[in-house]
Coordinates of C-alpha atoms and ligand atoms in Angstrom, one line a residue:
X1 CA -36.2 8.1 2.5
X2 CA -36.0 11.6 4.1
X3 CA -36.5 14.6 1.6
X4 CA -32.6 15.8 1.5
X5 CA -30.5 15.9 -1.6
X6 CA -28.3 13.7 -1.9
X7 CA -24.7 15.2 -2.2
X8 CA -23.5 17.5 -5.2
X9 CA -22.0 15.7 -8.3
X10 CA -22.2 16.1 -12.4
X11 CA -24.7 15.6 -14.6
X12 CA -26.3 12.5 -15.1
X13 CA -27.6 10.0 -18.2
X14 CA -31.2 8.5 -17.9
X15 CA -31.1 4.8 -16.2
X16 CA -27.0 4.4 -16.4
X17 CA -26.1 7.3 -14.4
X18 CA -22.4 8.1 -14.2
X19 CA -21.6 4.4 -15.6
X20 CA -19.4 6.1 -18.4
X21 CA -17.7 9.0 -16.1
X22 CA -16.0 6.6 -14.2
X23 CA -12.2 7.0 -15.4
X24 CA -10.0 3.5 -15.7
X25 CA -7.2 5.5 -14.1
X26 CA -6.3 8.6 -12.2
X27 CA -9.6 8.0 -10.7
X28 CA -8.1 10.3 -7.6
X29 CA -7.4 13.3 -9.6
X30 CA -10.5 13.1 -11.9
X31 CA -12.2 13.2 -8.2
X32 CA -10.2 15.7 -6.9
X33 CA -11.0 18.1 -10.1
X34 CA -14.6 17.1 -9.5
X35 CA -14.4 18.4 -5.6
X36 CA -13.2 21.6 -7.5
X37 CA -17.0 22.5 -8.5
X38 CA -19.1 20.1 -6.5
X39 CA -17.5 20.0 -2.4
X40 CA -15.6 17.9 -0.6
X41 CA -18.5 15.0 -0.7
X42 CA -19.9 14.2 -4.4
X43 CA -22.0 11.3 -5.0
X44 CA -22.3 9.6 -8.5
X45 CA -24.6 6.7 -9.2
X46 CA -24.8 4.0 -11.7
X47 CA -27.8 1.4 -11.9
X48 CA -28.7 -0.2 -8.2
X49 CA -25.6 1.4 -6.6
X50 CA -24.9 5.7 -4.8
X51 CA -21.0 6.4 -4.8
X52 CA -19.7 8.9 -2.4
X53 CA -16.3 10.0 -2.6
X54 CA -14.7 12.0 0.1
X55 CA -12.0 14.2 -0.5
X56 CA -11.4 16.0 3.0
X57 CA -9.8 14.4 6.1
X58 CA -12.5 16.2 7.6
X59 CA -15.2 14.3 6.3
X60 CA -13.9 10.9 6.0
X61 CA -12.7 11.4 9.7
X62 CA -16.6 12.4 10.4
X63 CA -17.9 9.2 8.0
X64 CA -15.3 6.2 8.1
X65 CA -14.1 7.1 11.8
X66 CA -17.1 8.9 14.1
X67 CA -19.3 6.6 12.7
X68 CA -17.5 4.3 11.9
X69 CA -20.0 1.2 13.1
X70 CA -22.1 2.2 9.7
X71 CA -19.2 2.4 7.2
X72 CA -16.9 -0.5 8.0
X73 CA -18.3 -2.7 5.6
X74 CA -17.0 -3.5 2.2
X75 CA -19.3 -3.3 -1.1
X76 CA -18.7 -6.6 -2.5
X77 CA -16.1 -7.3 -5.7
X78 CA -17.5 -10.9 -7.2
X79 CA -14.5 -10.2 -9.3
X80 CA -12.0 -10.8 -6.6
X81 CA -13.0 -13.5 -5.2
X82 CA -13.4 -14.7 -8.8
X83 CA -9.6 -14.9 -8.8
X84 CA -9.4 -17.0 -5.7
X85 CA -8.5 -14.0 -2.6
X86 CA -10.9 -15.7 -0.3
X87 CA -11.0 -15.3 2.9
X88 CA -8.9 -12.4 2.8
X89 CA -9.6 -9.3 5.3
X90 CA -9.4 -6.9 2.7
X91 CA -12.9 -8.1 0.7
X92 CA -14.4 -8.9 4.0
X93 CA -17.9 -7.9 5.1
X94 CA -18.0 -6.2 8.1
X95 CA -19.0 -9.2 10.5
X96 CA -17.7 -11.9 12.7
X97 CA -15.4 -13.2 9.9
X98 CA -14.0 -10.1 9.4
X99 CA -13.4 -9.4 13.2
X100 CA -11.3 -13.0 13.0
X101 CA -9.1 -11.6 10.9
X102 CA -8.4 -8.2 11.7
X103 CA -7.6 -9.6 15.6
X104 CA -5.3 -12.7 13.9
X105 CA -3.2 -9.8 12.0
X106 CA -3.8 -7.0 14.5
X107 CA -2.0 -9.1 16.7
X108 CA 1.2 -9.3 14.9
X109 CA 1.4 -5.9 14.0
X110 CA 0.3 -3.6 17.0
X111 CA 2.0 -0.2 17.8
X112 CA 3.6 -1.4 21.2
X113 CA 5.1 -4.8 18.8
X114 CA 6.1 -3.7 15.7
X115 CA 9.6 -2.3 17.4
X116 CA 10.2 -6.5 17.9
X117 CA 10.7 -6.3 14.2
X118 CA 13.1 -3.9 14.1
X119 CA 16.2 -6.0 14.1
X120 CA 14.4 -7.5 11.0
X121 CA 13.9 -4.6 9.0
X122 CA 17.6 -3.2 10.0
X123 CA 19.0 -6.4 8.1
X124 CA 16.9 -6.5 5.3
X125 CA 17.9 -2.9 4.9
X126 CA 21.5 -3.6 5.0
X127 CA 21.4 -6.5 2.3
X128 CA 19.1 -3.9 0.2
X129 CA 22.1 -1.4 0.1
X130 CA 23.9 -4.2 -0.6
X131 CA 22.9 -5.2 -3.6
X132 CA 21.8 -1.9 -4.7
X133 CA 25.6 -1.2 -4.6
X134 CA 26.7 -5.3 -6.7
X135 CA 23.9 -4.2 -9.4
X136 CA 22.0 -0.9 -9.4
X137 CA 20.0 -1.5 -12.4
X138 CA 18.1 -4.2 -10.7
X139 CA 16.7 -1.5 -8.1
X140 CA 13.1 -2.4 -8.6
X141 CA 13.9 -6.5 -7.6
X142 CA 15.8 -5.3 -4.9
X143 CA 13.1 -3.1 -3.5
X144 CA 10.5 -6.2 -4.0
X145 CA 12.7 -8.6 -2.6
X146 CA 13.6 -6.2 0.6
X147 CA 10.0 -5.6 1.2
X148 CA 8.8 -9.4 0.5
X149 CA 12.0 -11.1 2.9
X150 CA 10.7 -9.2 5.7
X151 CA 7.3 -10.2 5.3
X152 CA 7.9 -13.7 4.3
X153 CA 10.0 -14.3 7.5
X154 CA 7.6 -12.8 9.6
X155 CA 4.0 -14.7 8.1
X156 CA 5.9 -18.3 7.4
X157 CA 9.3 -18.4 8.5
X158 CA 10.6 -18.1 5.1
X159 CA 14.0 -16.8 4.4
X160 CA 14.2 -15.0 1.2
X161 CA 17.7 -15.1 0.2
X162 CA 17.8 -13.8 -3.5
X163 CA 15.7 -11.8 -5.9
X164 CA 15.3 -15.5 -8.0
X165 CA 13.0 -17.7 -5.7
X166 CA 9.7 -19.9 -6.3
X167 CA 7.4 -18.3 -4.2
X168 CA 8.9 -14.6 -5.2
X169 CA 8.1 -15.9 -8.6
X170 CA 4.3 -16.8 -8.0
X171 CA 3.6 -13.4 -5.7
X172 CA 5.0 -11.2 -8.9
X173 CA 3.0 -13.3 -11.6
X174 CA 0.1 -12.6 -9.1
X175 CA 0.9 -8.8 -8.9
X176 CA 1.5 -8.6 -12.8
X177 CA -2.5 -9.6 -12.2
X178 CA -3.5 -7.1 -9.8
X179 CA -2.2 -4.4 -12.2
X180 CA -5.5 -4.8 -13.9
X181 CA -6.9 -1.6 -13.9
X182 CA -10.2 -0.9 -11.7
X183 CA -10.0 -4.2 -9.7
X184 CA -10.6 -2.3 -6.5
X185 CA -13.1 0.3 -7.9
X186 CA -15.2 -1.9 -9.4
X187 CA -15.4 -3.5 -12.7
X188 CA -18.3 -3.8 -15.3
X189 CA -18.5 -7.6 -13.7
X190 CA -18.8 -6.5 -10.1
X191 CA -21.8 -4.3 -11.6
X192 CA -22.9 -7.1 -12.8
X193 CA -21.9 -10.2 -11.4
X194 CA -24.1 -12.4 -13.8
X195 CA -21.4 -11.4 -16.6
X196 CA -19.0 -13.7 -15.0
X197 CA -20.3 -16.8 -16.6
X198 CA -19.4 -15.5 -19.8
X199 CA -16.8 -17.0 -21.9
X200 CA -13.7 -14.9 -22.1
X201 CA -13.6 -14.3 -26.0
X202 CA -17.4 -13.0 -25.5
X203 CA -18.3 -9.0 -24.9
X204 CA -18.1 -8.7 -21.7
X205 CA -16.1 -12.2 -20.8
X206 CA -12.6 -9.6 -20.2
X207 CA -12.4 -9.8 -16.8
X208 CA -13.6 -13.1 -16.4
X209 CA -10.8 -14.3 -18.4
X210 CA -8.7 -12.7 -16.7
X211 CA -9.9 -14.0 -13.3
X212 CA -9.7 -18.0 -14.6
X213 CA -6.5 -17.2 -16.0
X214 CA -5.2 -15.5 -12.7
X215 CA -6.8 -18.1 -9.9
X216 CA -4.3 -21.1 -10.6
X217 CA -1.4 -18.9 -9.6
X218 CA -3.5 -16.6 -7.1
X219 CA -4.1 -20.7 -5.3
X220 CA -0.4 -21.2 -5.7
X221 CA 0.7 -18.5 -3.5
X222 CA -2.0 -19.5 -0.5
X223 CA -1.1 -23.1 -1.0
X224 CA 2.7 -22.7 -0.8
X225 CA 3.0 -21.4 3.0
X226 CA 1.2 -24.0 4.2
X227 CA 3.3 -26.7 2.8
X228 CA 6.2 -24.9 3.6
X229 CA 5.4 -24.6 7.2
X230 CA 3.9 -28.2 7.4
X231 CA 6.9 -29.4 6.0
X232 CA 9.4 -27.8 8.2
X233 CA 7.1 -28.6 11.6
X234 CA 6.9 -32.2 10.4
X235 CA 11.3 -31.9 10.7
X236 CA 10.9 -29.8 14.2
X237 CA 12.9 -27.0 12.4
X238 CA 10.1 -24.1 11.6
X239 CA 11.4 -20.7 12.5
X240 CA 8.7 -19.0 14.8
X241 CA 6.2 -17.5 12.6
X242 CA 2.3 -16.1 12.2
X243 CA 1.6 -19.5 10.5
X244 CA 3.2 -21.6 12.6
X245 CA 1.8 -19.9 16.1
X246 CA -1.6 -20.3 14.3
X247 CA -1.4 -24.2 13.3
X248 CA -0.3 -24.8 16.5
X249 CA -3.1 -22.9 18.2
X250 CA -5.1 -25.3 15.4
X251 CA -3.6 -28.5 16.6
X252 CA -3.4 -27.6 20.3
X253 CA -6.6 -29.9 21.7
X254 CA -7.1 -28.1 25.3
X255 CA -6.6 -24.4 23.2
X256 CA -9.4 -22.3 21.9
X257 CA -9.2 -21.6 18.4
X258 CA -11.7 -20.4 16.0
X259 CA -9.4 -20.6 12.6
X260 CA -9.5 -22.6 10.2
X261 CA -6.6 -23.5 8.0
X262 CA -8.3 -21.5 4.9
X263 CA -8.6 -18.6 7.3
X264 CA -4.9 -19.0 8.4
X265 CA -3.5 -19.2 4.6
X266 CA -5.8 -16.6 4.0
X267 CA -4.3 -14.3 6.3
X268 CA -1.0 -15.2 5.8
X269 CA -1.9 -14.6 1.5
X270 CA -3.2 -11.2 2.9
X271 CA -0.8 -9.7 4.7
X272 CA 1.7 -10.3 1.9
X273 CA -0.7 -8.9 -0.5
X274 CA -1.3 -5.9 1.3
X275 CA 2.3 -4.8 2.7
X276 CA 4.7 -6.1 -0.1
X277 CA 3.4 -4.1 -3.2
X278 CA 2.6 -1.0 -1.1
X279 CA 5.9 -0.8 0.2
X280 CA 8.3 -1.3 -2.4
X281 CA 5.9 0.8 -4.4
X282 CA 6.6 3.8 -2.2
X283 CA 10.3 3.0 -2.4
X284 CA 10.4 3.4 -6.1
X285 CA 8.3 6.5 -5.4
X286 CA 10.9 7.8 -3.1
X287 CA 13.6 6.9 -5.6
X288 CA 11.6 9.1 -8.4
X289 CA 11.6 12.0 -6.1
X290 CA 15.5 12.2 -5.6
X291 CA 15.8 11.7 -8.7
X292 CA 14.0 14.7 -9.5
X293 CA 14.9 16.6 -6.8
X294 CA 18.3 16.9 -6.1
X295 CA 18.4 19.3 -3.9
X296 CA 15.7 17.5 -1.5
X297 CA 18.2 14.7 -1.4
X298 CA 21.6 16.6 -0.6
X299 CA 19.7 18.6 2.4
X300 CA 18.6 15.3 4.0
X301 CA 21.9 14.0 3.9
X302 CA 23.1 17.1 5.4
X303 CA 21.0 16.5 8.0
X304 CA 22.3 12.9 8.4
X305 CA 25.8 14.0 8.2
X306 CA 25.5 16.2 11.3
X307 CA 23.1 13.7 13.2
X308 CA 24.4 10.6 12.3
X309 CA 27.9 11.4 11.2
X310 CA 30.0 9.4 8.4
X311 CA 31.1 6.6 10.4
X312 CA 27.8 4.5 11.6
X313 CA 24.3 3.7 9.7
X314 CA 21.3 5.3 11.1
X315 CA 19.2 3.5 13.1
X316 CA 15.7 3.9 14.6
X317 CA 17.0 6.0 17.2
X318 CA 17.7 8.5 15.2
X319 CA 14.7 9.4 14.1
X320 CA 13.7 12.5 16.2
X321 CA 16.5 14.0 15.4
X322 CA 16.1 14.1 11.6
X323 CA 13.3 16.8 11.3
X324 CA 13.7 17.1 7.6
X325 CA 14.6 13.3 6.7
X326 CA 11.0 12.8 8.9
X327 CA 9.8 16.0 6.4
X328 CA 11.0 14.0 3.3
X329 CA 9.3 10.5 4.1
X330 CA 5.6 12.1 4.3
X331 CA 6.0 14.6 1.3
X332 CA 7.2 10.9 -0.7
X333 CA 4.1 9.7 0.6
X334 CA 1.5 12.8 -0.1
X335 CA 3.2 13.1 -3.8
X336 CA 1.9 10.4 -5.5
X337 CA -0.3 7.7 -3.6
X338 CA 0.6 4.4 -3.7
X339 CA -3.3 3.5 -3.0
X340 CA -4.6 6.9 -4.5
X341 CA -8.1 5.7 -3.9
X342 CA -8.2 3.8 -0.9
X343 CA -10.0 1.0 -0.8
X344 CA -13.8 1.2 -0.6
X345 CA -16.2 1.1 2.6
X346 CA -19.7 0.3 2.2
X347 CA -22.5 2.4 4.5
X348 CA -24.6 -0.2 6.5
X349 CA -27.7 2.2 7.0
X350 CA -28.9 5.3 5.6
X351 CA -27.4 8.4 7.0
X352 CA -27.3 12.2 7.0
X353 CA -24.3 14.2 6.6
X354 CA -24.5 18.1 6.6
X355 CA -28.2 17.9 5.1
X356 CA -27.3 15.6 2.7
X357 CA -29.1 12.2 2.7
X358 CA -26.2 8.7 2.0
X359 CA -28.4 6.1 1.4
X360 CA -27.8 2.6 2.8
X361 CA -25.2 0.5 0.4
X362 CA -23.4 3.8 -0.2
X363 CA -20.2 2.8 -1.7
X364 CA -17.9 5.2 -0.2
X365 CA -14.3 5.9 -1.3
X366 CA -12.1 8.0 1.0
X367 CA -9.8 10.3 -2.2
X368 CA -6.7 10.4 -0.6
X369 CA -5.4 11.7 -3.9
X370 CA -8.1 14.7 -3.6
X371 CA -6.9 14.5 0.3
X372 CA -3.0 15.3 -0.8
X373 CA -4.0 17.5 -3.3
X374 CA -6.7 20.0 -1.5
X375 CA -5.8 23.4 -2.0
X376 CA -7.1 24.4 0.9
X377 CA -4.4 22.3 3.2
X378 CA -1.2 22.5 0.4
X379 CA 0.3 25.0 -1.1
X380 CA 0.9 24.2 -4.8
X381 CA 0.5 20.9 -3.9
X382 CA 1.4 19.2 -7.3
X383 CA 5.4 20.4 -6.5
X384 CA 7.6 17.9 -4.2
X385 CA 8.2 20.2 -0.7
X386 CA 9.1 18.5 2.0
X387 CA 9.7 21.9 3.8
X388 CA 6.4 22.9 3.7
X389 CA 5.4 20.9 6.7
X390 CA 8.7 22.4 8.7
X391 CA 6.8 25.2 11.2
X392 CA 6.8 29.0 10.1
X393 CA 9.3 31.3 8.5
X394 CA 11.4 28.0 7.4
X395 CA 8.8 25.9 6.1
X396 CA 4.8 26.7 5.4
X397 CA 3.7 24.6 8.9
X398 CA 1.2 22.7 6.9
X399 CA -0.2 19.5 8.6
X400 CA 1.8 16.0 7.5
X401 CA -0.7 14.0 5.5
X402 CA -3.1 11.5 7.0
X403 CA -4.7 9.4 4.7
X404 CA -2.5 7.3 2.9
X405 CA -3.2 4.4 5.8
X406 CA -7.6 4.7 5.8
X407 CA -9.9 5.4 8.1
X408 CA -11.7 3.8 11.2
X409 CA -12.0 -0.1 11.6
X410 CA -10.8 -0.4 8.4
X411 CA -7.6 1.6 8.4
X412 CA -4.5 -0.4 7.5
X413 CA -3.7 -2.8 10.2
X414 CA -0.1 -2.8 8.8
X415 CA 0.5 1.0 9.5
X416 CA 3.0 1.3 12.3
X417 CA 5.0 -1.8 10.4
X418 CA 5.0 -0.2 7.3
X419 CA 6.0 3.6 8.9
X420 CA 9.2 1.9 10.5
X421 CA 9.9 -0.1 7.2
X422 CA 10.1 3.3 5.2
X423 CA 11.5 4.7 7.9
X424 CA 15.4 2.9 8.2
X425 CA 15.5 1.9 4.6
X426 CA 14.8 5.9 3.3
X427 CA 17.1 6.8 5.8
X428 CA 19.2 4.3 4.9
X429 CA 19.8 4.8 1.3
X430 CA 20.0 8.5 1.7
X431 CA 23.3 8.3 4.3
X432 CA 24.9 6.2 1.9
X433 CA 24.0 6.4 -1.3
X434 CA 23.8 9.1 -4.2
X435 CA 20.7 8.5 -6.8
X436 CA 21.1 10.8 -10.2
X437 CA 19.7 10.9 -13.5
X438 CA 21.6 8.3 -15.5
X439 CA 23.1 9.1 -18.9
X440 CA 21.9 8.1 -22.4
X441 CA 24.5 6.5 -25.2
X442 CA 25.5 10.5 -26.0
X443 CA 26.1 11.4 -22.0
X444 CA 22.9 13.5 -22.3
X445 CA 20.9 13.1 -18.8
X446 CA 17.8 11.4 -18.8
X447 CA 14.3 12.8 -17.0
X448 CA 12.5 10.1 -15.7
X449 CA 8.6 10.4 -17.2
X450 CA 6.2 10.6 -14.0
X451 CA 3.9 7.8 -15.0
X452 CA 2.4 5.1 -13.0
X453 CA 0.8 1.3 -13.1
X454 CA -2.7 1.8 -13.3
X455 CA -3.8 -1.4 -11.3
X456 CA -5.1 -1.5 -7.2
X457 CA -1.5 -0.3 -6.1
X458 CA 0.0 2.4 -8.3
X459 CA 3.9 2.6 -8.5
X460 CA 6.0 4.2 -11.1
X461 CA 6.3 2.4 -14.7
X462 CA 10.2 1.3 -14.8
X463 CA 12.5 3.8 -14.9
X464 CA 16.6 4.9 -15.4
X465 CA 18.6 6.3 -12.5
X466 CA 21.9 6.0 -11.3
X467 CA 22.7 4.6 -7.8
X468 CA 26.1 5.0 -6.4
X469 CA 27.8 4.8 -3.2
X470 CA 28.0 8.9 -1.6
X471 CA 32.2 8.2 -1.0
X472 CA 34.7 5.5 -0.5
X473 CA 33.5 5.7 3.0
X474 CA 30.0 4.7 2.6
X475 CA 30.7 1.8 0.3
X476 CA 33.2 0.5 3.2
X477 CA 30.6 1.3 6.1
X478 CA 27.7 -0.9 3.4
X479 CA 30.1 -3.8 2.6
X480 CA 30.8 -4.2 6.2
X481 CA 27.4 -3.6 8.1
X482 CA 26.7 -6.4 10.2
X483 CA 23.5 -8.5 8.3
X484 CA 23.8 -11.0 10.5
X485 CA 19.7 -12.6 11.6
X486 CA 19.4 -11.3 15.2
X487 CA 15.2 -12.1 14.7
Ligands
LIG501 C1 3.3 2.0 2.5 C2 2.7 0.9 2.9 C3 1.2 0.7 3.0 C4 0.2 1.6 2.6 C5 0.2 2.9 2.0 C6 -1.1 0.9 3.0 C7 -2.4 1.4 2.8 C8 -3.5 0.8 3.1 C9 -4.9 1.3 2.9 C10 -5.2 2.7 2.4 C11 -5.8 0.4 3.3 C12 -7.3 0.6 3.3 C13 -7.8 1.3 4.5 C14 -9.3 1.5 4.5 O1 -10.0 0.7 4.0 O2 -9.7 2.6 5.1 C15 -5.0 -0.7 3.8 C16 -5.6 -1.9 4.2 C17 -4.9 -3.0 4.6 N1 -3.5 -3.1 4.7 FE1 -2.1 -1.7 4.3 N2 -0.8 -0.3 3.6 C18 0.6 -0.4 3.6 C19 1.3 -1.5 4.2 C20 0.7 -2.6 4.8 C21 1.5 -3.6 5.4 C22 3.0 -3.6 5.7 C23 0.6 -4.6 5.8 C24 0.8 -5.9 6.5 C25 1.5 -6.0 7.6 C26 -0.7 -4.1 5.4 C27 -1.9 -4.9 5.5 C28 -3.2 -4.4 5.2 C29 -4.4 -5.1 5.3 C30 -4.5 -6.6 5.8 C31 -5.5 -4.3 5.0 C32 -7.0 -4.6 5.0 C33 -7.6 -4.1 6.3 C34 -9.1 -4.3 6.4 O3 -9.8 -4.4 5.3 O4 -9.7 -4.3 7.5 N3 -0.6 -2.9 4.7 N4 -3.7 -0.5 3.7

């Protein structure tokens, strides 16, 4: 080992390290105050494992992307796969396996195809306004259901037709799961795997029980595609689908196909996983923010009424012309982060960066909390501004932010999908629809508490707000958009 320092972080106990700094939540702020006294690369360590945590763009474009053939790996979380989420790209090492998966779900969801889905997401937006409009207080379903239709349909052919179905059922029991706090950053058991033989009611035996208890369901939502499918090829009527394509490939005898069924459920399992929760979670973020900021919300829909007028729903090719609406949708996602934490890399070999020695097995964790929040790129970057990326004198010209999807060969293969997603169903619900504080029993408004889940995606806790049509007009233009299924 070369005689460098490692880099900068706090103090130290003898043999457990920084075992009891490690927050169970708001692990992306308590970073970002670290960065404060100790740089934009710290490392902390606990027994047998180095953490680095980056919380520049600068670095973690120098790290997870320039060299990004040392840090694509993924530390491994025994805990995980404990529950049953195997063989899912996420937890993958960096290796053959993993390239299998990344190319089966690059595939679907390149930059060139994603505008195929388009038609998709336009319906799914129009039944979300909809039945935001029939019953606004079940906004969070609505979001989930919007968010999971367009998904199901495109992984298994699956039409989602209300908020009260099986598989929507077993996905949110399986969320209610994953809101177990420090799945993602580790857990005393992926310290120490050996603790996963405990009994649950023993010291230590938490998240083991947890992970029994959660694997029958977590089975039930990678068995139920595939049965699905298999029963709808079996009657000649499957819809076109990422399963289906994939079986066939499976079944097709003069075709070359290196799947297997558990990788195909697998991916199908993982792409849900990763694109349902993040989405809707950002919703509800964006809903939070209009809540709070009124006047954020009546400028965009300026905007829209000049653009788009009163008499049509935006559509995608509106989008350059909606500077601010464009403004809005990244401030939404730089104010709180759905993923505040990223998910972790893992460094293949040792490596120097600046002087500073990351040894080999580095578990590295791109902050994109610390990212949104550096002082040195936001001005007051706690407030909700989504002028301050508009150029200079109107706005402050500060850079949109670029972390919310990862870094390198790891970044979110789901990115472009997810962009246009946000993109028709903010715009959307801000050409039609008026969100406000709701009232309490004595009229008296009330100010939604900014508090989140604290499990691997963080979205708010429930919340009040009122949800109305903008006129007479919009609720006409909403009850008679066309949801008919163009896919
Ligand atoms: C607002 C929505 C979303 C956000 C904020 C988000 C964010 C992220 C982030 C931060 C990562 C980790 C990147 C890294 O390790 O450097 C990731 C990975 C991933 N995302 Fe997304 N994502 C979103 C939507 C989606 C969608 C719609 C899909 C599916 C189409 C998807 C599928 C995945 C998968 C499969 C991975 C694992 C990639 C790998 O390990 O190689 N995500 N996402």
């Amino acid at each position: 080992r070369p005689k460098l320092p490692l880099p900068p972080g706090p103090p130290t106990l003898p043999i457990i390290g920084h075992m009891l700094s490690f927050p169970t939540s708001d692990q992306g702020e308590f970073f970002a105050e670290l960065a404060k006294t100790y740089g934009d690369i710290i490392h902390l360590r606990i027994p047998m494992r180095s953490f680095i945590v980056l919380n520049s763009v600068e670095a973690a474009v120098e790290l997870l992307e320039k060299r990004s053939h040392n840090y694509s790996d993924r530390p491994p979380l025994p805990l995980m796969e404990l529950m049953g989420f195997f063989p899912s790209l996420v937890l993958l090492p960096y290796g053959s396996r993993f390239r299998l998966h990344r190319r089966m779900i690059q595939q679907y969801f390149k930059r060139q195809d994603v505008v195929n889905y388009r038609t998709l997401q336009t319906r799914a937006t129009r039944i979300l306004l909809q039945n935001l409009v029939s019953t606004p207080e079940d906004r969070d379903s609505h979001l989930s259901q919007y968010a999971s239709s367009i998904l199901m349909r495109i992984t298994f052919g699956y039409d989602l037709t209300s908020g009260k179905d099986v598989y929507l059922d077993i996905v949110k029991s399986v969320n209610r799961w994953l809101d177990t706090p420090g799945l993602l950053t580790g857990t005393i058991v992926d310290f120490f795997p050996i603790l996963q033989h405990l009994p649950s009611w023993f010291p230590g035996g938490y998240y083991p029980g947890i992970a029994r208890r959660a694997k029958p369901e977590i089975q039930k939502m990678h068995d139920f595609p595939l049965a699905y499918v298999q029963e709808q090829m079996a009657k000649g009527q499957a819809k076109p689908s990422f399963m289906a394509a994939n079986l066939e490939a499976l079944n097709n005898p003069s075709g070359v196909s290196s799947n297997t069924i558990l990788d195909i459920t697998g991916a199908v399992s993982q792409v849900y996983a990763g694109g349902a929760e993040t989405t809707w979670g950002t919703l509800s973020m964006f809903f939070m923010t209009m809540v709070l900021h009124p006047e954020c919300q009546a400028k965009a829909q300026q905007e829209i009424d000049t653009i788009v007028g009163s008499k049509r729903l935006p559509d995608f090719e509106d989008r350059e012309s909606l500077p601010y609406v464009e403004c809005l949708i990244h401030e939404t996602l730089r104010w709180t982060n759905v993923l505040p934490l990223g998910i972790p890399h893992r460094s293949l070999e040792d490596d120097i960066y600046n002087g500073m020695f990351i040894p080999k097995g580095s578990v590295v964790f791109a902050n994109t909390r610390g990212m949104s929040l550096n002082e040195k790129v936001y001005s007051d970057p706690h407030s909700f501004n989504p002028s301050r990326y508009l150029p200079k004198p109107v706005g402050n010209g500060e850079p949109y932010p670029v972390a919310h999807f990862g870094f390198g060969r790891r970044a979110c293969p789901g990115r472009y999908f997810a962009d246009d997603s946000l993109y028709i169903t903010i715009v959307s619900i801000l050409a039609t629809l008026h969100i406000s504080k709701a009232l309490d029993e004595v009229g008296k408004e009330i100010i939604p508490e900014v508090k989140f889940t604290a499990g691997i995606s963080k979205h708010p806790l429930p919340f009040k707000c009122k949800v109305e049509p903008r006129s007479e007009a919009t609720r006409v233009l909403i009850e008679r958009a066309d949801t008919t299924d163009y896919f």
